[in-house]
Tab-separated table of N, CA and C in Angstrom:
chain	number	residue	atom	x	y	z
A	1	MET	N	44.376	32.022	18.502
A	1	MET	CA	43.780	33.045	17.685
A	1	MET	C	43.168	32.448	16.419
A	2	THR	N	43.845	31.501	15.795
A	2	THR	CA	43.371	30.898	14.572
A	2	THR	C	42.074	30.129	14.797
A	3	ARG	N	41.992	29.395	15.914
A	3	ARG	CA	40.766	28.650	16.222
A	3	ARG	C	39.576	29.585	16.395
A	4	LYS	N	39.793	30.706	17.078
A	4	LYS	CA	38.708	31.670	17.276
A	4	LYS	C	38.268	32.247	15.940
A	5	LEU	N	39.197	32.535	15.073
A	5	LEU	CA	38.872	33.085	13.758
A	5	LEU	C	38.086	32.070	12.939
A	6	ILE	N	38.532	30.815	12.945
A	6	ILE	CA	37.840	29.763	12.209
A	6	ILE	C	36.443	29.552	12.780
A	7	ALA	N	36.332	29.524	14.090
A	7	ALA	CA	35.030	29.354	14.734
A	7	ALA	C	34.115	30.523	14.390
A	8	SER	N	34.631	31.734	14.397
A	8	SER	CA	33.836	32.923	14.054
A	8	SER	C	33.382	32.869	12.605
A	9	LEU	N	34.277	32.479	11.704
A	9	LEU	CA	33.913	32.372	10.289
A	9	LEU	C	32.863	31.281	10.078
A	10	ALA	N	33.013	30.166	10.759
A	10	ALA	CA	32.050	29.071	10.642
A	10	ALA	C	30.681	29.509	11.148
A	11	LEU	N	30.646	30.165	12.300
A	11	LEU	CA	29.385	30.652	12.857
A	11	LEU	C	28.753	31.673	11.925
A	12	GLY	N	29.552	32.588	11.410
A	12	GLY	CA	29.049	33.593	10.471
A	12	GLY	C	28.480	32.952	9.220
A	13	SER	N	29.153	31.930	8.717
A	13	SER	CA	28.666	31.218	7.527
A	13	SER	C	27.341	30.536	7.803
A	14	LEU	N	27.219	29.903	8.963
A	14	LEU	CA	25.964	29.247	9.326
A	14	LEU	C	24.827	30.252	9.444
A	15	LEU	N	25.088	31.377	10.060
A	15	LEU	CA	24.058	32.405	10.190
A	15	LEU	C	23.645	32.939	8.828
A	16	LEU	N	24.609	33.164	7.962
A	16	LEU	CA	24.331	33.643	6.617
A	16	LEU	C	23.532	32.603	5.841
A	17	LEU	N	23.927	31.343	5.942
A	17	LEU	CA	23.217	30.265	5.270
A	17	LEU	C	21.787	30.167	5.788
A	18	GLY	N	21.622	30.247	7.099
A	18	GLY	CA	20.282	30.201	7.682
A	18	GLY	C	19.417	31.341	7.186
A	19	GLY	N	19.987	32.524	7.072
A	19	GLY	CA	19.252	33.675	6.552
A	19	GLY	C	18.858	33.483	5.103
A	20	CYS	N	19.757	32.907	4.303
A	20	CYS	CA	19.475	32.649	2.891
A	20	CYS	C	18.363	31.618	2.741
A	21	ILE	N	18.406	30.568	3.562
A	21	ILE	CA	17.376	29.532	3.510
A	21	ILE	C	16.020	30.134	3.845
A	22	LYS	N	15.972	30.966	4.873
A	22	LYS	CA	14.714	31.602	5.258
A	22	LYS	C	14.220	32.519	4.143
A	23	GLU	N	15.126	33.304	3.540
A	23	GLU	CA	14.751	34.176	2.429
A	23	GLU	C	14.244	33.357	1.253
A	24	ASN	N	14.889	32.226	0.945
A	24	ASN	CA	14.438	31.367	-0.145
A	24	ASN	C	13.053	30.807	0.132
A	25	ALA	N	12.789	30.401	1.364
A	25	ALA	CA	11.473	29.880	1.726
A	25	ALA	C	10.418	30.975	1.579
A	26	GLU	N	10.716	32.176	2.067
A	26	GLU	CA	9.760	33.283	1.952
A	26	GLU	C	9.496	33.622	0.486
A	27	LEU	N	10.526	33.592	-0.354
A	27	LEU	CA	10.355	33.847	-1.781
A	27	LEU	C	9.492	32.752	-2.412
A	28	MET	N	9.729	31.504	-2.024
A	28	MET	CA	8.938	30.400	-2.538
A	28	MET	C	7.471	30.555	-2.129
A	29	TYR	N	7.220	30.892	-0.862
A	29	TYR	CA	5.843	31.088	-0.398
A	29	TYR	C	5.191	32.250	-1.136
A	30	SER	N	5.941	33.309	-1.362
A	30	SER	CA	5.419	34.465	-2.096
A	30	SER	C	5.042	34.056	-3.523
A	31	ASN	N	5.878	33.257	-4.161
A	31	ASN	CA	5.566	32.766	-5.515
A	31	ASN	C	4.324	31.878	-5.500
A	32	GLN	N	4.182	31.043	-4.474
A	32	GLN	CA	2.995	30.203	-4.357
A	32	GLN	C	1.745	31.068	-4.190
A	33	GLU	N	1.846	32.103	-3.365
A	33	GLU	CA	0.696	32.983	-3.140
A	33	GLU	C	0.332	33.741	-4.421
A	34	THR	N	1.311	34.074	-5.237
A	34	THR	CA	1.043	34.712	-6.529
A	34	THR	C	0.285	33.744	-7.440
A	35	LYS	N	0.699	32.468	-7.459
A	35	LYS	CA	-0.014	31.456	-8.258
A	35	LYS	C	-1.434	31.268	-7.743
A	36	ILE	N	-1.603	31.290	-6.429
A	36	ILE	CA	-2.940	31.160	-5.840
A	36	ILE	C	-3.802	32.347	-6.266
A	37	ASP	N	-3.265	33.554	-6.155
A	37	ASP	CA	-4.008	34.758	-6.562
A	37	ASP	C	-4.399	34.686	-8.034
A	38	SER	N	-3.494	34.203	-8.867
A	38	SER	CA	-3.761	34.067	-10.298
A	38	SER	C	-4.882	33.054	-10.549
A	39	PHE	N	-4.836	31.932	-9.817
A	39	PHE	CA	-5.875	30.910	-9.935
A	39	PHE	C	-7.227	31.478	-9.501
A	40	VAL	N	-7.237	32.223	-8.400
A	40	VAL	CA	-8.484	32.821	-7.897
A	40	VAL	C	-9.044	33.777	-8.944
A	41	LYS	N	-8.197	34.650	-9.482
A	41	LYS	CA	-8.651	35.621	-10.486
A	41	LYS	C	-9.213	34.906	-11.705
A	42	SER	N	-8.502	33.913	-12.195
A	42	SER	CA	-8.944	33.156	-13.361
A	42	SER	C	-10.279	32.451	-13.090
A	43	THR	N	-10.401	31.866	-11.906
A	43	THR	CA	-11.631	31.161	-11.544
A	43	THR	C	-12.802	32.134	-11.458
A	44	LEU	N	-12.578	33.300	-10.849
A	44	LEU	CA	-13.648	34.304	-10.737
A	44	LEU	C	-14.007	34.892	-12.097
A	45	ASP	N	-13.024	35.062	-12.979
A	45	ASP	CA	-13.305	35.564	-14.325
A	45	ASP	C	-14.243	34.614	-15.061
A	46	LYS	N	-14.057	33.308	-14.869
A	46	LYS	CA	-14.893	32.305	-15.529
A	46	LYS	C	-16.232	32.113	-14.820
A	47	ASN	N	-16.269	32.394	-13.517
A	47	ASN	CA	-17.458	32.135	-12.698
A	47	ASN	C	-17.717	33.324	-11.773
A	48	PRO	N	-18.265	34.419	-12.296
A	48	PRO	CA	-18.414	35.629	-11.479
A	48	PRO	C	-19.361	35.472	-10.293
A	49	SER	N	-20.145	34.401	-10.248
A	49	SER	CA	-21.048	34.203	-9.110
A	49	SER	C	-20.329	33.612	-7.892
A	50	TYR	N	-19.122	33.092	-8.085
A	50	TYR	CA	-18.353	32.558	-6.962
A	50	TYR	C	-17.922	33.712	-6.063
A	51	THR	N	-17.705	33.403	-4.790
A	51	THR	CA	-17.218	34.417	-3.861
A	51	THR	C	-15.885	33.966	-3.272
A	52	VAL	N	-15.131	34.939	-2.769
A	52	VAL	CA	-13.811	34.646	-2.207
A	52	VAL	C	-13.729	35.199	-0.796
A	53	THR	N	-13.145	34.402	0.101
A	53	THR	CA	-12.923	34.811	1.487
A	53	THR	C	-11.455	34.570	1.813
A	54	TYR	N	-10.822	35.568	2.433
A	54	TYR	CA	-9.435	35.453	2.870
A	54	TYR	C	-9.426	35.367	4.393
A	55	ASN	N	-8.659	34.433	4.938
A	55	ASN	CA	-8.588	34.271	6.384
A	55	ASN	C	-7.222	33.751	6.803
A	56	HIS	N	-6.391	34.613	7.329
A	56	HIS	CA	-5.092	34.250	7.918
A	56	HIS	C	-4.266	33.324	7.027
A	57	GLY	N	-4.047	33.731	5.777
A	57	GLY	CA	-3.206	32.966	4.873
A	57	GLY	C	-3.942	31.973	3.999
A	58	SER	N	-5.229	31.792	4.239
A	58	SER	CA	-6.032	30.878	3.426
A	58	SER	C	-6.973	31.673	2.532
A	59	VAL	N	-7.235	31.111	1.365
A	59	VAL	CA	-8.192	31.692	0.435
A	59	VAL	C	-9.261	30.635	0.199
A	60	ARG	N	-10.528	31.031	0.372
A	60	ARG	CA	-11.634	30.097	0.126
A	60	ARG	C	-12.481	30.648	-1.015
A	61	ILE	N	-12.587	29.862	-2.077
A	61	ILE	CA	-13.474	30.189	-3.191
A	61	ILE	C	-14.750	29.395	-2.951
A	62	THR	N	-15.862	30.096	-2.745
A	62	THR	CA	-17.136	29.414	-2.541
A	62	THR	C	-17.784	29.189	-3.897
A	63	VAL	N	-17.964	27.911	-4.226
A	63	VAL	CA	-18.531	27.488	-5.497
A	63	VAL	C	-20.050	27.400	-5.379
A	64	VAL	N	-20.519	26.820	-4.283
A	64	VAL	CA	-21.946	26.711	-3.984
A	64	VAL	C	-22.147	27.215	-2.568
A	65	GLU	N	-23.012	28.205	-2.409
A	65	GLU	CA	-23.297	28.760	-1.081
A	65	GLU	C	-23.995	27.719	-0.206
A	66	GLY	N	-23.642	27.724	1.065
A	66	GLY	CA	-24.301	26.860	2.029
A	66	GLY	C	-25.426	27.612	2.740
A	67	ASN	N	-26.008	26.957	3.721
A	67	ASN	CA	-27.116	27.529	4.481
A	67	ASN	C	-26.825	27.438	5.964
A	68	GLY	N	-27.491	28.288	6.733
A	68	GLY	CA	-27.395	28.211	8.185
A	68	GLY	C	-26.208	28.973	8.724
A	69	PRO	N	-25.898	28.702	9.988
A	69	PRO	CA	-24.811	29.446	10.640
A	69	PRO	C	-23.441	29.053	10.075
A	70	ALA	N	-22.537	30.005	10.086
A	70	ALA	CA	-21.171	29.784	9.613
A	70	ALA	C	-20.369	29.033	10.675
A	71	LEU	N	-19.484	28.175	10.221
A	71	LEU	CA	-18.616	27.407	11.112
A	71	LEU	C	-17.706	28.353	11.889
A	72	GLU	N	-17.678	28.180	13.198
A	72	GLU	CA	-16.755	28.915	14.055
A	72	GLU	C	-15.631	27.971	14.454
A	73	LYS	N	-14.544	28.537	14.931
A	73	LYS	CA	-13.363	27.751	15.297
A	73	LYS	C	-13.693	26.648	16.302
A	74	LYS	N	-14.652	26.887	17.194
A	74	LYS	CA	-15.003	25.925	18.242
A	74	LYS	C	-15.938	24.818	17.759
A	75	ASN	N	-16.561	24.995	16.572
A	75	ASN	CA	-17.517	24.021	16.048
A	75	ASN	C	-16.817	22.896	15.298
A	76	SER	N	-17.620	21.925	14.872
A	76	SER	CA	-17.133	20.824	14.038
A	76	SER	C	-17.878	20.834	12.720
A	77	VAL	N	-17.220	20.325	11.690
A	77	VAL	CA	-17.837	20.227	10.372
A	77	VAL	C	-17.525	18.848	9.799
A	78	SER	N	-18.531	18.234	9.186
A	78	SER	CA	-18.327	16.978	8.470
A	78	SER	C	-18.125	17.341	7.005
A	79	ILE	N	-17.083	16.762	6.408
A	79	ILE	CA	-16.732	17.145	5.039
A	79	ILE	C	-16.422	15.943	4.156
A	80	LEU	N	-16.722	16.117	2.887
A	80	LEU	CA	-16.158	15.306	1.823
A	80	LEU	C	-15.086	16.195	1.212
A	81	TYR	N	-13.962	15.635	0.821
A	81	TYR	CA	-12.864	16.489	0.372
A	81	TYR	C	-11.953	15.762	-0.613
A	82	ALA	N	-11.214	16.567	-1.356
A	82	ALA	CA	-10.105	16.080	-2.165
A	82	ALA	C	-8.957	17.044	-1.916
A	83	GLY	N	-7.797	16.512	-1.531
A	83	GLY	CA	-6.622	17.335	-1.255
A	83	GLY	C	-5.614	17.203	-2.387
A	84	TYR	N	-5.089	18.354	-2.824
A	84	TYR	CA	-4.148	18.397	-3.940
A	84	TYR	C	-2.917	19.216	-3.560
A	85	THR	N	-1.758	18.803	-4.046
A	85	THR	CA	-0.641	19.733	-4.040
A	85	THR	C	-0.970	20.716	-5.161
A	86	PHE	N	-0.711	21.987	-4.907
A	86	PHE	CA	-1.151	23.037	-5.830
A	86	PHE	C	0.052	23.657	-6.525
A	87	ASN	N	-0.007	23.612	-7.854
A	87	ASN	CA	1.047	24.247	-8.640
A	87	ASN	C	0.413	25.052	-9.768
A	88	GLY	N	-0.623	25.816	-9.407
A	88	GLY	CA	-1.298	26.657	-10.387
A	88	GLY	C	-2.679	26.157	-10.762
A	89	GLY	N	-3.017	24.935	-10.387
A	89	GLY	CA	-4.327	24.376	-10.697
A	89	GLY	C	-4.561	23.093	-9.926
A	90	LEU	N	-5.774	22.552	-10.071
A	90	LEU	CA	-6.118	21.282	-9.429
A	90	LEU	C	-5.994	20.191	-10.478
A	91	SER	N	-5.100	19.264	-10.234
A	91	SER	CA	-4.822	18.214	-11.199
A	91	SER	C	-4.824	16.862	-10.493
A	92	SER	N	-5.360	15.854	-11.167
A	92	SER	CA	-5.401	14.525	-10.554
A	92	SER	C	-3.993	14.021	-10.235
A	93	SER	N	-2.993	14.516	-10.946
A	93	SER	CA	-1.625	14.095	-10.640
A	93	SER	C	-1.162	14.641	-9.290
A	94	GLY	N	-1.793	15.698	-8.798
A	94	GLY	CA	-1.450	16.267	-7.497
A	94	GLY	C	-2.328	15.776	-6.365
A	95	LEU	N	-3.308	14.925	-6.679
A	95	LEU	CA	-4.222	14.422	-5.651
A	95	LEU	C	-3.465	13.574	-4.638
A	96	PHE	N	-3.577	13.926	-3.352
A	96	PHE	CA	-2.901	13.135	-2.327
A	96	PHE	C	-3.865	12.482	-1.352
A	97	ALA	N	-5.110	12.929	-1.301
A	97	ALA	CA	-6.096	12.323	-0.396
A	97	ALA	C	-7.495	12.705	-0.847
A	98	THR	N	-8.428	11.790	-0.683
A	98	THR	CA	-9.834	12.099	-0.957
A	98	THR	C	-10.732	11.075	-0.277
A	99	ASN	N	-11.924	11.522	0.063
A	99	ASN	CA	-12.963	10.596	0.512
A	99	ASN	C	-14.181	10.733	-0.412
A	100	ILE	N	-13.943	11.190	-1.640
A	100	ILE	CA	-14.982	11.306	-2.664
A	100	ILE	C	-14.715	10.216	-3.699
A	101	LYS	N	-15.595	9.246	-3.749
A	101	LYS	CA	-15.385	8.049	-4.563
A	101	LYS	C	-15.168	8.377	-6.044
A	102	GLU	N	-15.942	9.309	-6.600
A	102	GLU	CA	-15.831	9.632	-8.018
A	102	GLU	C	-14.448	10.205	-8.357
A	103	ILE	N	-13.943	11.059	-7.483
A	103	ILE	CA	-12.622	11.647	-7.719
A	103	ILE	C	-11.546	10.567	-7.617
A	104	ALA	N	-11.667	9.688	-6.619
A	104	ALA	CA	-10.704	8.596	-6.473
A	104	ALA	C	-10.730	7.696	-7.710
A	105	LYS	N	-11.923	7.347	-8.159
A	105	LYS	CA	-12.064	6.473	-9.335
A	105	LYS	C	-11.480	7.140	-10.576
A	106	ASP	N	-11.797	8.428	-10.789
A	106	ASP	CA	-11.283	9.158	-11.950
A	106	ASP	C	-9.757	9.274	-11.926
A	107	SER	N	-9.176	9.188	-10.737
A	107	SER	CA	-7.718	9.290	-10.594
A	107	SER	C	-7.034	7.924	-10.621
A	108	GLY	N	-7.828	6.854	-10.824
A	108	GLY	CA	-7.264	5.520	-10.920
A	108	GLY	C	-6.990	4.870	-9.577
A	109	TRP	N	-7.582	5.390	-8.517
A	109	TRP	CA	-7.372	4.827	-7.186
A	109	TRP	C	-8.300	3.631	-6.971
A	110	ASP	N	-7.928	2.784	-6.042
A	110	ASP	CA	-8.758	1.637	-5.655
A	110	ASP	C	-9.985	2.170	-4.901
A	111	VAL	N	-11.170	1.813	-5.384
A	111	VAL	CA	-12.407	2.286	-4.750
A	111	VAL	C	-13.240	1.128	-4.191
A	112	SER	N	-12.595	-0.016	-3.949
A	112	SER	CA	-13.331	-1.197	-3.492
A	112	SER	C	-13.761	-1.103	-2.026
A	113	ASP	N	-13.109	-0.275	-1.226
A	113	ASP	CA	-13.448	-0.150	0.195
A	113	ASP	C	-14.365	1.055	0.396
A	114	ASP	N	-15.674	0.798	0.428
A	114	ASP	CA	-16.646	1.886	0.563
A	114	ASP	C	-16.496	2.673	1.860
A	115	SER	N	-15.906	2.072	2.892
A	115	SER	CA	-15.767	2.775	4.171
A	115	SER	C	-14.819	3.974	4.057
A	116	ALA	N	-14.007	4.022	3.004
A	116	ALA	CA	-13.078	5.140	2.814
A	116	ALA	C	-13.764	6.368	2.230
A	117	PHE	N	-15.026	6.209	1.836
A	117	PHE	CA	-15.717	7.293	1.132
A	117	PHE	C	-16.916	7.808	1.915
A	118	LYS	N	-16.645	8.169	3.149
A	118	LYS	CA	-17.654	8.754	4.029
A	118	LYS	C	-17.116	10.075	4.550
A	119	PRO	N	-18.006	11.003	4.890
A	119	PRO	CA	-17.531	12.282	5.436
A	119	PRO	C	-16.693	12.072	6.699
A	120	ILE	N	-15.719	12.948	6.887
A	120	ILE	CA	-14.948	12.976	8.127
A	120	ILE	C	-15.371	14.229	8.885
A	121	THR	N	-15.274	14.183	10.193
A	121	THR	CA	-15.637	15.329	11.018
A	121	THR	C	-14.373	15.914	11.626
A	122	VAL	N	-14.195	17.233	11.418
A	122	VAL	CA	-13.030	17.948	11.922
A	122	VAL	C	-13.491	19.260	12.541
A	123	SER	N	-12.600	19.858	13.296
A	123	SER	CA	-12.851	21.172	13.878
A	123	SER	C	-11.656	22.071	13.574
A	124	PRO	N	-11.905	23.343	13.258
A	124	PRO	CA	-10.778	24.249	13.031
A	124	PRO	C	-9.842	24.354	14.239
A	125	SER	N	-10.327	23.975	15.408
A	125	SER	CA	-9.473	24.028	16.599
A	125	SER	C	-8.637	22.761	16.785
A	126	ASP	N	-8.842	21.753	15.918
A	126	ASP	CA	-8.058	20.515	16.009
A	126	ASP	C	-6.587	20.801	15.743
A	127	ASN	N	-5.730	20.296	16.593
A	127	ASN	CA	-4.285	20.468	16.396
A	127	ASN	C	-3.758	19.645	15.229
A	128	ASN	N	-4.526	18.629	14.792
A	128	ASN	CA	-4.042	17.776	13.707
A	128	ASN	C	-4.337	18.349	12.321
A	129	LEU	N	-5.053	19.480	12.230
A	129	LEU	CA	-5.282	20.135	10.949
A	129	LEU	C	-4.174	21.155	10.695
A	130	VAL	N	-3.703	21.233	9.466
A	130	VAL	CA	-2.744	22.289	9.133
A	130	VAL	C	-3.475	23.618	9.216
A	131	ASP	N	-2.729	24.679	9.531
A	131	ASP	CA	-3.326	26.000	9.712
A	131	ASP	C	-4.129	26.453	8.501
A	132	GLY	N	-3.619	26.199	7.309
A	132	GLY	CA	-4.308	26.642	6.101
A	132	GLY	C	-5.691	26.060	5.958
A	133	LEU	N	-5.847	24.772	6.239
A	133	LEU	CA	-7.163	24.145	6.146
A	133	LEU	C	-8.055	24.634	7.278
A	134	ALA	N	-7.531	24.683	8.495
A	134	ALA	CA	-8.327	25.150	9.632
A	134	ALA	C	-8.849	26.571	9.380
A	135	ASN	N	-7.973	27.468	8.935
A	135	ASN	CA	-8.382	28.848	8.676
A	135	ASN	C	-9.364	28.943	7.518
A	136	GLY	N	-9.171	28.104	6.514
A	136	GLY	CA	-10.068	28.110	5.358
A	136	GLY	C	-11.452	27.592	5.668
A	137	LEU	N	-11.551	26.682	6.623
A	137	LEU	CA	-12.862	26.128	6.979
A	137	LEU	C	-13.712	27.089	7.811
A	138	VAL	N	-13.063	27.969	8.568
A	138	VAL	CA	-13.818	28.909	9.404
A	138	VAL	C	-14.710	29.760	8.492
A	139	GLY	N	-15.998	29.714	8.749
A	139	GLY	CA	-16.953	30.492	7.966
A	139	GLY	C	-17.763	29.679	6.970
A	140	VAL	N	-17.388	28.408	6.713
A	140	VAL	CA	-18.189	27.606	5.791
A	140	VAL	C	-19.556	27.334	6.417
A	141	LYS	N	-20.513	27.049	5.552
A	141	LYS	CA	-21.869	26.736	5.994
A	141	LYS	C	-22.256	25.356	5.481
A	142	GLU	N	-23.202	24.755	6.135
A	142	GLU	CA	-23.683	23.435	5.729
A	142	GLU	C	-24.129	23.479	4.271
A	143	GLY	N	-23.685	22.497	3.503
A	143	GLY	CA	-24.035	22.419	2.093
A	143	GLY	C	-23.104	23.202	1.183
A	144	GLU	N	-22.160	23.923	1.753
A	144	GLU	CA	-21.243	24.727	0.948
A	144	GLU	C	-20.218	23.855	0.235
A	145	GLU	N	-19.979	24.193	-1.012
A	145	GLU	CA	-18.885	23.581	-1.767
A	145	GLU	C	-17.856	24.676	-2.000
A	146	CYS	N	-16.606	24.389	-1.698
A	146	CYS	CA	-15.580	25.423	-1.813
A	146	CYS	C	-14.222	24.812	-2.143
A	147	ILE	N	-13.317	25.692	-2.524
A	147	ILE	CA	-11.924	25.330	-2.754
A	147	ILE	C	-11.103	26.182	-1.798
A	148	ILE	N	-10.309	25.539	-0.959
A	148	ILE	CA	-9.471	26.228	0.020
A	148	ILE	C	-8.021	26.078	-0.429
A	149	LEU	N	-7.331	27.216	-0.557
A	149	LEU	CA	-5.949	27.219	-1.038
A	149	LEU	C	-5.050	27.946	-0.059
A	150	PHE	N	-3.799	27.477	0.048
A	150	PHE	CA	-2.827	28.142	0.916
A	150	PHE	C	-1.418	27.706	0.551
A	151	SER	N	-0.484	28.588	0.842
A	151	SER	CA	0.923	28.290	0.547
A	151	SER	C	1.469	27.281	1.558
A	152	GLY	N	2.662	26.787	1.261
A	152	GLY	CA	3.331	25.845	2.156
A	152	GLY	C	3.566	26.406	3.545
A	153	LYS	N	3.597	27.711	3.654
A	153	LYS	CA	3.783	28.368	4.956
A	153	LYS	C	2.664	27.994	5.923
A	154	TYR	N	1.457	27.774	5.400
A	154	TYR	CA	0.301	27.432	6.230
A	154	TYR	C	-0.071	25.952	6.099
A	155	GLY	N	0.791	25.202	5.400
A	155	GLY	CA	0.561	23.776	5.214
A	155	GLY	C	1.504	22.970	6.081
A	156	PHE	N	2.275	22.123	5.449
A	156	PHE	CA	3.172	21.245	6.179
A	156	PHE	C	4.561	21.849	6.360
A	157	GLY	N	4.771	23.054	5.800
A	157	GLY	CA	6.057	23.727	5.966
A	157	GLY	C	7.198	22.874	5.453
A	158	LYS	N	8.298	22.870	6.191
A	158	LYS	CA	9.496	22.188	5.707
A	158	LYS	C	9.493	20.684	5.955
A	159	LYS	N	8.356	20.136	6.416
A	159	LYS	CA	8.254	18.689	6.641
A	159	LYS	C	7.546	18.020	5.467
A	160	GLN	N	8.138	16.956	4.952
A	160	GLN	CA	7.428	16.151	3.966
A	160	GLN	C	6.370	15.350	4.709
A	161	ASN	N	5.205	15.186	4.100
A	161	ASN	CA	4.122	14.425	4.722
A	161	ASN	C	3.614	13.433	3.686
A	162	GLY	N	4.033	12.189	3.795
A	162	GLY	CA	3.648	11.173	2.816
A	162	GLY	C	4.135	11.566	1.434
A	163	THR	N	3.190	11.679	0.488
A	163	THR	CA	3.545	12.055	-0.881
A	163	THR	C	3.602	13.568	-1.085
A	164	ILE	N	3.320	14.336	-0.036
A	164	ILE	CA	3.326	15.798	-0.130
A	164	ILE	C	4.740	16.291	0.161
A	165	SER	N	5.350	16.910	-0.828
A	165	SER	CA	6.703	17.439	-0.659
A	165	SER	C	6.714	18.564	0.356
A	166	ALA	N	7.836	18.742	1.011
A	166	ALA	CA	8.004	19.850	1.950
A	166	ALA	C	7.722	21.171	1.238
A	167	ASN	N	7.131	22.102	1.958
A	167	ASN	CA	6.838	23.463	1.484
A	167	ASN	C	5.840	23.539	0.341
A	168	SER	N	5.066	22.487	0.107
A	168	SER	CA	4.100	22.500	-0.993
A	168	SER	C	2.902	23.386	-0.680
A	169	ALA	N	2.447	24.106	-1.712
A	169	ALA	CA	1.159	24.793	-1.632
A	169	ALA	C	0.088	23.705	-1.728
A	170	ILE	N	-1.027	23.929	-1.062
A	170	ILE	CA	-2.074	22.907	-0.977
A	170	ILE	C	-3.415	23.513	-1.379
A	171	ALA	N	-4.266	22.679	-1.983
A	171	ALA	CA	-5.652	23.045	-2.286
A	171	ALA	C	-6.554	21.900	-1.832
A	172	TYR	N	-7.646	22.255	-1.194
A	172	TYR	CA	-8.663	21.275	-0.824
A	172	TYR	C	-9.964	21.665	-1.503
A	173	HIS	N	-10.584	20.715	-2.172
A	173	HIS	CA	-11.935	20.880	-2.705
A	173	HIS	C	-12.835	20.253	-1.636
A	174	VAL	N	-13.727	21.037	-1.055
A	174	VAL	CA	-14.478	20.623	0.128
A	174	VAL	C	-15.977	20.765	-0.088
A	175	LEU	N	-16.740	19.781	0.396
A	175	LEU	CA	-18.193	19.884	0.524
A	175	LEU	C	-18.519	19.694	1.991
A	176	ALA	N	-19.057	20.745	2.606
A	176	ALA	CA	-19.430	20.685	4.031
A	176	ALA	C	-20.818	20.053	4.121
A	177	THR	N	-20.883	18.835	4.671
A	177	THR	CA	-22.159	18.115	4.720
A	177	THR	C	-22.976	18.472	5.953
A	178	SER	N	-22.314	18.815	7.058
A	178	SER	CA	-23.042	19.244	8.268
A	178	SER	C	-22.102	19.979	9.213
A	179	ILE	N	-22.706	20.830	10.044
A	179	ILE	CA	-21.959	21.586	11.056
A	179	ILE	C	-22.628	21.338	12.396
A	180	SER	N	-21.790	21.152	13.427
A	180	SER	CA	-22.357	20.898	14.757
A	180	SER	C	-21.556	21.644	15.816
A	181	ASP	N	-22.208	21.878	16.945
A	181	ASP	CA	-21.539	22.519	18.082
A	181	ASP	C	-20.733	21.486	18.762
């Protein structure tokens, strides 16, 4: 009888702990989304000509409108980008990846290898893109400059990825150089 009671209490504790962890993650994501909303509002207040698009957990602020057809999930886009962990703003201290030489140089990164500063081609249907970036790219047009933001729920989730902490909100500053079928 004692073993069954101990086993039941242990199982109950694990279930309760699991529920608390999930609630904490959801609260953290909600707080990140509030910071994202605040950043969007502040950015639009300063730049009323910018536009905002919401798509499945991603927010895209269009800084410069592009031309031509909008990127569909099945298409590919070549981009220059800077990726940041997001904690209310875009800061060089949060920069984790870029193929834009000026941003790398301004952040004190080694810029001697020019091959690192060329557009990359991705598709929203690529399995190697996090959901937040894939969803944020859908609808961009050639020549568009935008900022794509999303909570950790649509990023790397509970997995750390290099210098990106688990559950981090992410922002990408993107220039779409070309779109192809």
